Structure formats: C-alpha cells, structure tokens
Amino acid sequence: MSKQFDLVVIGAGPGGYVAAIRAAQLGLSVACVDAAENAKGGPAPGGTCTNVGCIPSKALLQSSEHFEQANHHFAEHGIEVKGVSLKLDKLIGRKNEVVKQNNEGILYLFKKNKVTFFHGHAAFAGQVEGGWSINVTGKTEENLVARHVIVATGSAPRELPGVPFDEKIVLSNDGALSLDAVPGKLGVIGAGVIGLEMGSVWRRLGSAVTVLEAAPEFLAAADQQVAKEALKAFTKQGLDIQVGVQISEIKPSAKKVDISYKNAAGEEQKLTVDRLIVSIGRVPFTAGLNAPAVGLTLDERGFVAVDAECRTNLPNVWAVGDVVRGPMLAHKAEEEGVAVAERIAGQHGHVNFATIPWVIYTSPEIAWVGQTEQQLKKEGRAYKAGSFPFLANGRARALGDTTGFVKVLADAKTDEVLGVHIVGPVASELIAEAVTIMEFRGAAEDIARICHAHPTLSEAMKEAALAVDKRALNF
C-alpha cells in the first residue's frame, strides 16, 4: 500500500533535509528519502557536505592546524613543546566522530519535526492520482505518493577522462579525507576550494604538496588582490602552486602516480607523487531518478532544468542545490530548500544570488560576497575601494596572525556596498556582516558608523569601510 505525503524530498543533503524540516514546520506531511550509508550500513543523512565534504574537511583542517601550531608557532608564545608526534588514526577517528554526530543530529531533527525518513534509493515511478509515485528501494521496499516532490540529489566529483577514482592512489574528496598514512609526495589537480583545503591539510601533516591548475590565474573567481595575497601566503607555507598547466598524461600504478604536463612557459615537466587528489569540479547527480521515464528535463550540462523559483518542467516537482544551476555551495542549497518549502506552503520564498558568500577555509581563510574589482571594471561601474590590513589590527597582533586584509567596494555615487573581500583570520565569520549590509542594500558609511567591539578582528571591516572615504583611523 502506498504511503501518502504532501511532500517527498529526494536527498538529505543540506538542501534536502532543510527543505523537509521547513515544510514540516509549515504544517505539511513530509517524507525524506536518502540512500547514504555509514560504515555499519546505517543511514548517513547530510549529503556530501556532512559525509565527505564541508564537515569532515573542517574537522581535518582544525586538527592539522593544531599540529602546525604545535610544531612551528607555539614557541612564539613562549610554549616549548618537544617530541610532537602524529597519530593519524586518532585524527581520522575524530573526523569520523564529528561526521557521525552530524548524521545523528539530522535524524534527531527529522524526528523532532515529524519528518518521516526512509533509508534507500528513490526513483520516480510515474504520475498518479494525488501526485507523483515514488519507489524506494533499499533494505525495505516502499511506494510513496507525493503531492509535491523536491529533487535534492546533489553532485558527485568529476573524474579526469581515463583516470578513474580508486580512492587509494587517485583520490576524490572522499578518499582525500581518509588516507591511512601521510603521503611523502602529494599531487593535487585543481586549485579550487577542495584542492586548496585538502592540500593544506596534508601539507601541515608532513606531505610535500604540488598543486597543478589549468587556469592561467590563481583563484580567478576571487578578487585578484585577495588571490595574490593568498598565493603569497600559501607559497610561503610550502605549497607549490603552479597555474597555466596543461596535463598531457597521468599514469597511476600500485604505489605512485606519474604526471606529465607543460608548465605556463610551455616547458615539459614530469612529477611523480605517492597520491593524487583530483579536484576539477563536480557534476550533478541524477542517476537512478528515472528522470527520462517521467520526462524530467535536464539541461545540456546534466543539471535538472529549473526556473527562477526552482520549478522543473513537471507539475509540482521542484529541484534545489547542487543538482540545479548556480553555485555548488551548501548554504545556497539550504536557502533554496527553505524557499521552495515556503512556496509549496503558499508563501514567498527568497533567495538572493547576489549576496551568497564564498569561503575557502585555508589559513589564511578567504571569503567574499558580491562583485570583485575586476568585475566592476569590466562593466564600467564607477566605484570606490577601501582596504585595511590585519597587520594594523590589535586583535590580529595578539593572535599572532596578521596576514591579509579586508577590502570594501562601494558605488562611487550612492556608497552602496557592491562587494567585500577578505583574506585573513576567521574571514569565514567576518563575511557575515558584509552579507547583512548588502542584503539591506546598505552603504560603506553604514559599516563605518556601526560600533564594533575593541579589540576584535571585526574592526578591520569597520576600518576598511572608513577607508572607502579615505578616513581610516588606525592605518
């Protein structure tokens, strides 16, 4: 017998589980279906973000940063530590425990909000009276009928042609999070978020890391002043980052990977590494949905085609997150999930793509929202820029972390904030103020007039806003 729901959400990643909870809060009967399994075969909701992405990578970044500090920076504080050693199994074990806590937290939230969870694969079976028929296959077989469906199946790592992931020698983000030994030499293809974060983790733990990037510029999506500062910092730390690279051949064997490539100058190069992380982007995951059978339209890149409100071509079928257009970011998926749940309930959900922040959790952290200086120049928009270095910030000096700066870009006439770019300590937290100001279409003057506690890193944001009108107080 079929089980009837107002809404069935396919996928329990950030977009899916948040959509399910919000819809339940609004009074809908909701089911969420997810196939991910933990090591014991139990449910592991949370999607890529919780299981092999945002959460475990941040756990490893934190652990590896402690290791780096103990080995290289405690002495600056008068703390002498001898004989620091690494127990990698315990470090990985802590990461796994953090993931488990998040999995269990989502299951608890489902129970609290009366969302029915099904552990298995969901596929469209067809349109029926009352909505859409969804088959769930797994340890139990179920048929669900839903008045509305949200597809939130996420994405998968993109493989290099002819170089499949074996997660032992050639690694995706999944394998990069679970190595059983620190590689002597580690190669990374792709200098994006995953490549830089995973490269940073294993460099801190002792690997010699080489990052190969095809693009001619480092972090082309970021403000180039920020990118240059970050590249300088990463190079000083020991990351070998090469841009403008053309890979000609990758030959994995049982214990190593041989890479042949041309550098930016066109010179032939060879690199042999013990492990290779491939982080060249992600592709939408729609396998198993049975999309062709029900006529669900995919675009030319394989994404589920949606309109501005995340509606697909099928009535009452929606899609959110990595499986649709837009940035592949967990918080973007969450915002879309909430917005769609509210639209289904008759409300007016809101997602502003112009104020979605970007973060890279390296050291220094990199975060930005809005337009870059190069984008403003390209569109010919008159703007003012103000920046303030953490070197002149009292809290940053006390922390012993003065790398980087905050940069504020504002309209030359109206003073409306058009973009904020940060490279430096806890940039991921500082960017929230900029997002808030921009969401309300505030001005640089608004940031400058807000009282910021002293001493805090947030004062660098205030000073950068003051610098837009050339009146910084501490630099």
CSV table of C-alpha atoms in Angstrom, one decimal, residues 102-464:
chain,number,residue,atom,x,y,z
A,102,ASN,CA,26.1,15.4,12.4
A,103,ASN,CA,24.3,12.4,10.9
A,104,GLU,CA,22.7,11.7,14.2
A,105,GLY,CA,21.7,15.3,14.6
A,106,ILE,CA,19.8,15.3,11.3
A,107,LEU,CA,17.9,12.1,12.2
A,108,TYR,CA,17.0,13.7,15.6
A,109,LEU,CA,15.8,16.9,13.8
A,110,PHE,CA,13.6,14.7,11.5
A,111,LYS,CA,12.1,13.0,14.5
A,112,LYS,CA,11.6,16.3,16.3
A,113,ASN,CA,9.8,17.9,13.3
A,114,LYS,CA,7.8,14.8,12.4
A,115,VAL,CA,9.6,14.2,9.1
A,116,THR,CA,9.3,10.5,8.0
A,117,PHE,CA,12.7,9.3,6.9
A,118,PHE,CA,13.2,6.4,4.5
A,119,HIS,CA,16.7,4.9,4.1
A,120,GLY,CA,17.0,3.9,0.4
A,121,HIS,CA,17.1,4.9,-3.2
A,122,ALA,CA,14.2,7.0,-4.5
A,123,ALA,CA,13.0,6.9,-8.2
A,124,PHE,CA,10.1,8.4,-10.0
A,125,ALA,CA,7.6,5.7,-10.9
A,126,GLY,CA,5.1,8.0,-12.7
A,127,GLN,CA,2.3,10.5,-12.2
A,128,VAL,CA,-0.8,9.1,-10.4
A,129,GLU,CA,-3.9,10.4,-8.8
A,130,GLY,CA,-2.8,12.5,-5.9
A,131,GLY,CA,0.6,13.4,-7.3
A,132,TRP,CA,3.7,11.5,-8.0
A,133,SER,CA,4.5,7.9,-7.3
A,134,ILE,CA,8.0,7.4,-5.9
A,135,ASN,CA,9.5,3.9,-5.4
A,136,VAL,CA,12.0,3.5,-2.6
A,137,THR,CA,14.4,0.6,-2.8
A,138,GLY,CA,16.8,-0.5,-0.1
A,139,LYS,CA,16.6,-2.7,3.0
A,140,THR,CA,12.8,-2.2,2.8
A,141,GLU,CA,10.6,-1.6,-0.3
A,142,GLU,CA,8.2,1.3,-0.2
A,143,ASN,CA,5.9,3.2,-2.6
A,144,LEU,CA,5.2,6.8,-1.7
A,145,VAL,CA,2.7,9.1,-3.3
A,146,ALA,CA,3.5,12.8,-3.0
A,147,ARG,CA,1.5,15.9,-4.0
A,148,HIS,CA,4.9,17.7,-4.3
A,149,VAL,CA,8.4,16.4,-4.9
A,150,ILE,CA,11.8,18.2,-4.3
A,151,VAL,CA,14.8,16.7,-6.0
A,152,ALA,CA,17.9,17.4,-3.9
A,153,THR,CA,20.3,14.6,-5.0
A,154,GLY,CA,23.4,16.8,-5.0
A,155,SER,CA,26.6,16.3,-7.0
A,156,ALA,CA,29.5,13.9,-7.5
A,157,PRO,CA,33.2,14.6,-8.1
A,158,ARG,CA,34.3,15.0,-11.7
A,159,GLU,CA,36.8,12.4,-12.9
A,160,LEU,CA,39.6,13.1,-15.3
A,161,PRO,CA,39.0,11.3,-18.6
A,162,GLY,CA,40.7,7.9,-18.4
A,163,VAL,CA,41.8,8.3,-14.8
A,164,PRO,CA,39.0,6.9,-12.6
A,165,PHE,CA,39.0,7.3,-8.8
A,166,ASP,CA,40.2,4.2,-7.0
A,167,GLU,CA,40.2,6.2,-3.6
A,168,LYS,CA,43.6,4.6,-2.8
A,169,ILE,CA,46.1,6.2,-5.2
A,170,VAL,CA,43.8,8.5,-7.3
A,171,LEU,CA,41.6,10.3,-4.8
A,172,SER,CA,38.4,12.3,-4.9
A,173,ASN,CA,37.4,14.5,-1.9
A,174,ASP,CA,36.2,11.3,-0.3
A,175,GLY,CA,39.5,9.4,-0.4
A,176,ALA,CA,41.4,12.6,0.4
A,177,LEU,CA,39.6,12.7,3.8
A,178,SER,CA,40.5,9.1,4.8
A,179,LEU,CA,44.2,8.4,4.0
A,180,ASP,CA,45.8,5.8,6.3
A,181,ALA,CA,49.2,7.4,6.0
A,182,VAL,CA,50.7,10.8,5.3
A,183,PRO,CA,51.9,10.7,1.7
A,184,GLY,CA,55.5,11.7,1.2
A,185,LYS,CA,54.6,13.5,-2.0
A,186,LEU,CA,51.1,14.5,-2.8
A,187,GLY,CA,49.8,15.9,-6.1
A,188,VAL,CA,46.6,17.9,-6.4
A,189,ILE,CA,44.9,18.7,-9.7
A,190,GLY,CA,42.8,21.8,-9.4
A,191,ALA,CA,43.4,24.8,-7.2
A,192,GLY,CA,39.8,25.4,-6.2
A,193,VAL,CA,38.3,25.1,-2.7
A,194,ILE,CA,38.7,21.3,-2.3
A,195,GLY,CA,42.2,21.3,-3.8
A,196,LEU,CA,43.5,24.1,-1.6
A,197,GLU,CA,41.8,22.8,1.6
A,198,MET,CA,43.0,19.2,1.2
A,199,GLY,CA,46.4,20.3,0.0
A,200,SER,CA,46.7,22.5,3.2
A,201,VAL,CA,45.6,19.6,5.5
A,202,TRP,CA,48.2,17.1,4.2
A,203,ARG,CA,51.0,19.8,3.9
A,204,ARG,CA,50.6,20.6,7.6
A,205,LEU,CA,50.8,16.9,8.4
A,206,GLY,CA,54.0,16.5,6.5
A,207,SER,CA,53.4,16.0,2.8
A,208,ALA,CA,55.3,17.8,0.0
A,209,VAL,CA,52.3,19.1,-1.9
A,210,THR,CA,52.2,20.2,-5.6
A,211,VAL,CA,49.0,21.8,-6.9
A,212,LEU,CA,48.5,21.9,-10.7
A,213,GLU,CA,45.9,24.3,-12.0
A,214,ALA,CA,44.9,24.7,-15.7
A,215,ALA,CA,43.6,28.3,-15.4
A,216,PRO,CA,46.2,31.0,-16.2
A,217,GLU,CA,45.3,32.9,-13.0
A,218,PHE,CA,45.2,31.7,-9.4
A,219,LEU,CA,41.6,31.8,-7.9
A,220,ALA,CA,40.2,33.7,-10.9
A,221,ALA,CA,36.8,33.9,-9.3
A,222,ALA,CA,38.1,35.8,-6.3
A,223,ASP,CA,39.2,39.5,-6.2
A,224,GLN,CA,42.7,39.4,-7.7
A,225,GLN,CA,44.2,41.5,-4.9
A,226,VAL,CA,43.0,38.8,-2.5
A,227,ALA,CA,44.2,36.0,-4.8
A,228,LYS,CA,47.7,37.4,-5.0
A,229,GLU,CA,47.9,37.8,-1.2
A,230,ALA,CA,46.6,34.3,-0.7
A,231,LEU,CA,49.1,32.8,-3.2
A,232,LYS,CA,52.0,34.6,-1.5
A,233,ALA,CA,50.9,33.1,1.9
A,234,PHE,CA,50.4,29.6,0.6
A,235,THR,CA,53.8,29.7,-1.2
A,236,LYS,CA,55.5,30.8,2.0
A,237,GLN,CA,53.9,27.9,3.8
A,238,GLY,CA,55.3,25.4,1.3
A,239,LEU,CA,52.5,24.7,-1.1
A,240,ASP,CA,53.9,24.5,-4.7
A,241,ILE,CA,51.1,26.0,-6.7
A,242,GLN,CA,51.5,26.1,-10.5
A,243,VAL,CA,49.0,27.8,-12.8
A,244,GLY,CA,48.6,27.7,-16.5
A,245,VAL,CA,49.3,23.9,-16.5
A,246,GLN,CA,48.4,21.6,-19.4
A,247,ILE,CA,48.3,17.9,-18.3
A,248,SER,CA,49.4,15.6,-21.1
A,249,GLU,CA,49.4,12.2,-19.3
A,250,ILE,CA,48.6,10.7,-15.9
A,251,LYS,CA,49.8,7.1,-15.3
A,252,PRO,CA,48.8,5.6,-11.9
A,253,SER,CA,50.4,2.4,-10.7
A,254,ALA,CA,50.1,0.4,-7.5
A,255,LYS,CA,52.1,2.8,-5.4
A,256,LYS,CA,52.6,6.0,-7.3
A,257,VAL,CA,51.3,8.4,-10.0
A,258,ASP,CA,53.4,9.7,-12.8
A,259,ILE,CA,52.2,13.1,-14.2
A,260,SER,CA,53.4,14.6,-17.4
A,261,TYR,CA,52.5,18.2,-18.1
A,262,LYS,CA,53.5,21.5,-19.6
A,263,ASN,CA,54.0,24.5,-17.3
A,264,ALA,CA,52.9,28.0,-18.1
A,265,ALA,CA,56.0,28.6,-20.1
A,266,GLY,CA,55.3,25.6,-22.3
A,267,GLU,CA,58.1,23.5,-20.9
A,268,GLU,CA,57.6,19.8,-20.5
A,269,GLN,CA,57.6,18.7,-16.8
A,270,LYS,CA,57.3,15.4,-15.0
A,271,LEU,CA,56.1,14.8,-11.5
A,272,THR,CA,55.8,11.6,-9.5
A,273,VAL,CA,53.6,11.5,-6.4
A,274,ASP,CA,52.6,8.9,-3.9
A,275,ARG,CA,48.9,10.0,-4.0
A,276,LEU,CA,47.0,12.2,-6.4
A,277,ILE,CA,43.9,14.3,-5.4
A,278,VAL,CA,41.7,15.2,-8.4
A,279,SER,CA,39.5,18.3,-7.6
A,280,ILE,CA,38.4,19.6,-11.0
A,281,GLY,CA,34.8,20.3,-10.1
A,282,ARG,CA,31.6,18.4,-9.5
A,283,VAL,CA,28.8,17.1,-11.7
A,284,PRO,CA,25.1,17.0,-10.9
A,285,PHE,CA,23.9,13.6,-9.6
A,286,THR,CA,20.7,12.4,-11.3
A,287,ALA,CA,21.5,8.7,-11.8
A,288,GLY,CA,18.7,6.4,-10.6
A,289,LEU,CA,16.0,9.1,-10.5
A,290,ASN,CA,14.3,7.5,-13.6
A,291,ALA,CA,14.1,11.1,-14.9
A,292,PRO,CA,13.6,10.1,-18.6
A,293,ALA,CA,10.6,7.9,-17.8
A,294,VAL,CA,8.6,10.8,-16.4
A,295,GLY,CA,10.0,13.4,-18.8
A,296,LEU,CA,12.0,15.4,-16.2
A,297,THR,CA,14.1,17.8,-18.3
A,298,LEU,CA,17.9,18.0,-17.8
A,299,ASP,CA,19.9,20.8,-19.4
A,300,GLU,CA,22.9,20.4,-21.7
A,301,ARG,CA,25.2,20.0,-18.7
A,302,GLY,CA,23.1,17.4,-16.9
A,303,PHE,CA,21.6,19.7,-14.3
A,304,VAL,CA,17.9,19.4,-13.6
A,305,ALA,CA,16.4,22.4,-15.5
A,306,VAL,CA,14.5,24.8,-13.3
A,307,ASP,CA,13.1,28.3,-13.4
A,308,ALA,CA,14.0,31.2,-11.1
A,309,GLU,CA,11.8,29.7,-8.3
A,310,CYS,CA,13.3,26.1,-8.7
A,311,ARG,CA,10.3,24.7,-10.5
A,312,THR,CA,11.1,21.9,-13.0
A,313,ASN,CA,9.1,21.2,-16.2
A,314,LEU,CA,6.9,18.7,-14.3
A,315,PRO,CA,3.9,20.0,-12.3
A,316,ASN,CA,4.7,20.2,-8.5
A,317,VAL,CA,8.2,18.8,-9.0
A,318,TRP,CA,11.0,21.1,-7.7
A,319,ALA,CA,14.8,20.8,-7.5
A,320,VAL,CA,17.4,22.6,-5.4
A,321,GLY,CA,21.1,22.6,-4.5
A,322,ASP,CA,24.0,21.2,-6.5
A,323,VAL,CA,21.7,19.3,-8.9
A,324,VAL,CA,20.5,22.7,-10.4
A,325,ARG,CA,22.2,25.8,-11.8
A,326,GLY,CA,24.1,28.2,-9.6
A,327,PRO,CA,27.0,27.9,-7.2
A,328,MET,CA,27.6,24.4,-5.7
A,329,LEU,CA,27.5,25.6,-2.1
A,330,ALA,CA,25.8,24.0,0.9
A,331,HIS,CA,24.4,27.3,2.1
A,332,LYS,CA,22.9,28.1,-1.3
A,333,ALA,CA,21.2,24.7,-1.2
A,334,GLU,CA,19.8,25.4,2.2
A,335,GLU,CA,18.4,28.8,1.1
A,336,GLU,CA,16.8,27.2,-1.9
A,337,GLY,CA,15.4,24.4,0.2
A,338,VAL,CA,13.7,26.8,2.6
A,339,ALA,CA,12.4,29.0,-0.2
A,340,VAL,CA,10.8,26.0,-2.1
A,341,ALA,CA,9.2,24.7,1.1
A,342,GLU,CA,7.7,28.1,1.7
A,343,ARG,CA,6.5,28.4,-1.9
A,344,ILE,CA,4.8,25.0,-1.6
A,345,ALA,CA,3.1,26.2,1.5
A,346,GLY,CA,1.8,29.3,-0.3
A,347,GLN,CA,4.4,31.8,1.0
A,348,HIS,CA,7.0,33.7,-0.9
A,349,GLY,CA,10.5,32.2,-0.5
A,350,HIS,CA,13.5,34.4,-1.1
A,351,VAL,CA,17.0,33.6,-2.4
A,352,ASN,CA,19.3,36.4,-3.4
A,353,PHE,CA,22.2,35.0,-5.5
A,354,ALA,CA,24.0,38.4,-5.3
A,355,THR,CA,24.5,38.0,-1.6
A,356,ILE,CA,25.7,34.4,-1.3
A,357,PRO,CA,29.1,34.3,0.4
A,358,TRP,CA,32.0,32.2,-0.7
A,359,VAL,CA,34.6,30.8,1.7
A,360,ILE,CA,37.8,28.9,1.4
A,361,TYR,CA,38.8,27.5,4.8
A,362,THR,CA,42.6,27.6,4.4
A,363,SER,CA,45.0,29.6,6.5
A,364,PRO,CA,44.6,32.4,5.8
A,365,GLU,CA,40.9,32.0,5.2
A,366,ILE,CA,39.4,33.6,2.1
A,367,ALA,CA,35.9,34.9,2.0
A,368,TRP,CA,33.9,37.2,-0.3
A,369,VAL,CA,30.5,38.4,-1.2
A,370,GLY,CA,29.3,40.5,-4.2
A,371,GLN,CA,31.3,41.8,-7.1
A,372,THR,CA,35.1,41.8,-7.4
A,373,GLU,CA,37.1,44.8,-8.5
A,374,GLN,CA,37.8,43.2,-11.9
A,375,GLN,CA,34.1,42.6,-12.5
A,376,LEU,CA,33.3,46.3,-11.7
A,377,LYS,CA,36.0,47.5,-14.0
A,378,LYS,CA,34.7,45.2,-16.8
A,379,GLU,CA,31.2,46.5,-16.6
A,380,GLY,CA,32.4,50.1,-16.3
A,381,ARG,CA,30.8,50.8,-13.0
A,382,ALA,CA,32.2,53.8,-11.0
A,383,TYR,CA,33.3,52.6,-7.6
A,384,LYS,CA,35.3,53.4,-4.5
A,385,ALA,CA,37.6,50.9,-2.7
A,386,GLY,CA,38.9,50.9,0.8
A,387,SER,CA,41.1,48.3,2.5
A,388,PHE,CA,42.6,47.7,5.9
A,389,PRO,CA,45.4,45.2,6.7
A,390,PHE,CA,45.2,42.8,9.7
A,391,LEU,CA,48.8,43.9,10.4
A,392,ALA,CA,47.3,47.1,11.9
A,393,ASN,CA,44.6,45.3,13.9
A,394,GLY,CA,45.3,44.9,17.6
A,395,ARG,CA,43.4,41.6,18.0
A,396,ALA,CA,45.2,40.1,15.0
A,397,ARG,CA,48.6,41.0,16.5
A,398,ALA,CA,47.5,39.4,19.8
A,399,LEU,CA,46.5,36.3,17.9
A,400,GLY,CA,49.8,36.3,16.1
A,401,ASP,CA,48.0,36.1,12.8
A,402,THR,CA,48.3,39.3,10.8
A,403,THR,CA,48.3,38.0,7.2
A,404,GLY,CA,45.8,39.6,4.8
A,405,PHE,CA,43.3,42.4,4.8
A,406,VAL,CA,39.6,43.4,4.4
A,407,LYS,CA,38.5,45.2,1.2
A,408,VAL,CA,35.2,47.1,0.7
A,409,LEU,CA,34.0,48.1,-2.7
A,410,ALA,CA,31.2,50.7,-2.9
A,411,ASP,CA,29.3,52.6,-5.6
A,412,ALA,CA,31.1,55.9,-6.3
A,413,LYS,CA,27.8,57.9,-6.1
A,414,THR,CA,25.4,56.1,-3.8
A,415,ASP,CA,28.1,54.5,-1.5
A,416,GLU,CA,26.1,51.2,-1.7
A,417,VAL,CA,28.3,48.2,-0.8
A,418,LEU,CA,28.9,46.2,-4.0
A,419,GLY,CA,31.4,43.7,-2.7
A,420,VAL,CA,33.5,42.8,0.3
A,421,HIS,CA,36.6,40.6,0.1
A,422,ILE,CA,38.6,39.2,3.0
A,423,VAL,CA,41.8,37.2,3.2
A,424,GLY,CA,42.9,36.6,6.8
A,425,PRO,CA,42.0,35.1,10.2
A,426,VAL,CA,38.4,33.8,10.5
A,427,ALA,CA,37.3,35.5,7.3
A,428,SER,CA,34.5,32.9,7.2
A,429,GLU,CA,32.9,34.6,10.2
A,430,LEU,CA,33.7,38.2,9.4
A,431,ILE,CA,32.0,38.0,6.0
A,432,ALA,CA,28.5,37.7,7.6
A,433,GLU,CA,28.4,41.4,8.5
A,434,ALA,CA,29.0,42.2,4.8
A,435,VAL,CA,26.3,39.8,3.7
A,436,THR,CA,23.8,41.5,6.1
A,437,ILE,CA,24.7,45.0,5.0
A,438,MET,CA,24.4,44.0,1.3
A,439,GLU,CA,21.1,42.3,1.8
A,440,PHE,CA,19.7,45.5,3.1
A,441,ARG,CA,21.5,47.5,0.3
A,442,GLY,CA,23.5,49.3,2.9
A,443,ALA,CA,26.3,51.7,2.4
A,444,ALA,CA,30.0,51.7,3.4
A,445,GLU,CA,29.1,54.5,5.7
A,446,ASP,CA,26.7,52.2,7.5
A,447,ILE,CA,29.5,49.8,8.3
A,448,ALA,CA,31.7,52.7,9.3
A,449,ARG,CA,29.2,54.1,11.7
A,450,ILE,CA,28.4,50.8,13.5
A,451,CYS,CA,30.2,50.5,16.8
A,452,HIS,CA,32.5,47.4,16.7
A,453,ALA,CA,33.8,45.9,19.9
A,454,HIS,CA,37.5,46.5,20.6
A,455,PRO,CA,39.7,44.6,20.3
A,456,THR,CA,38.2,42.4,17.6
A,457,LEU,CA,39.0,41.3,14.1
A,458,SER,CA,35.7,42.8,13.0
A,459,GLU,CA,37.3,46.3,13.5
A,460,ALA,CA,39.2,45.6,10.3
A,461,MET,CA,35.8,45.6,8.5
A,462,LYS,CA,34.9,49.0,10.0
A,463,GLU,CA,38.3,50.4,9.1
A,464,ALA,CA,38.1,49.2,5.5
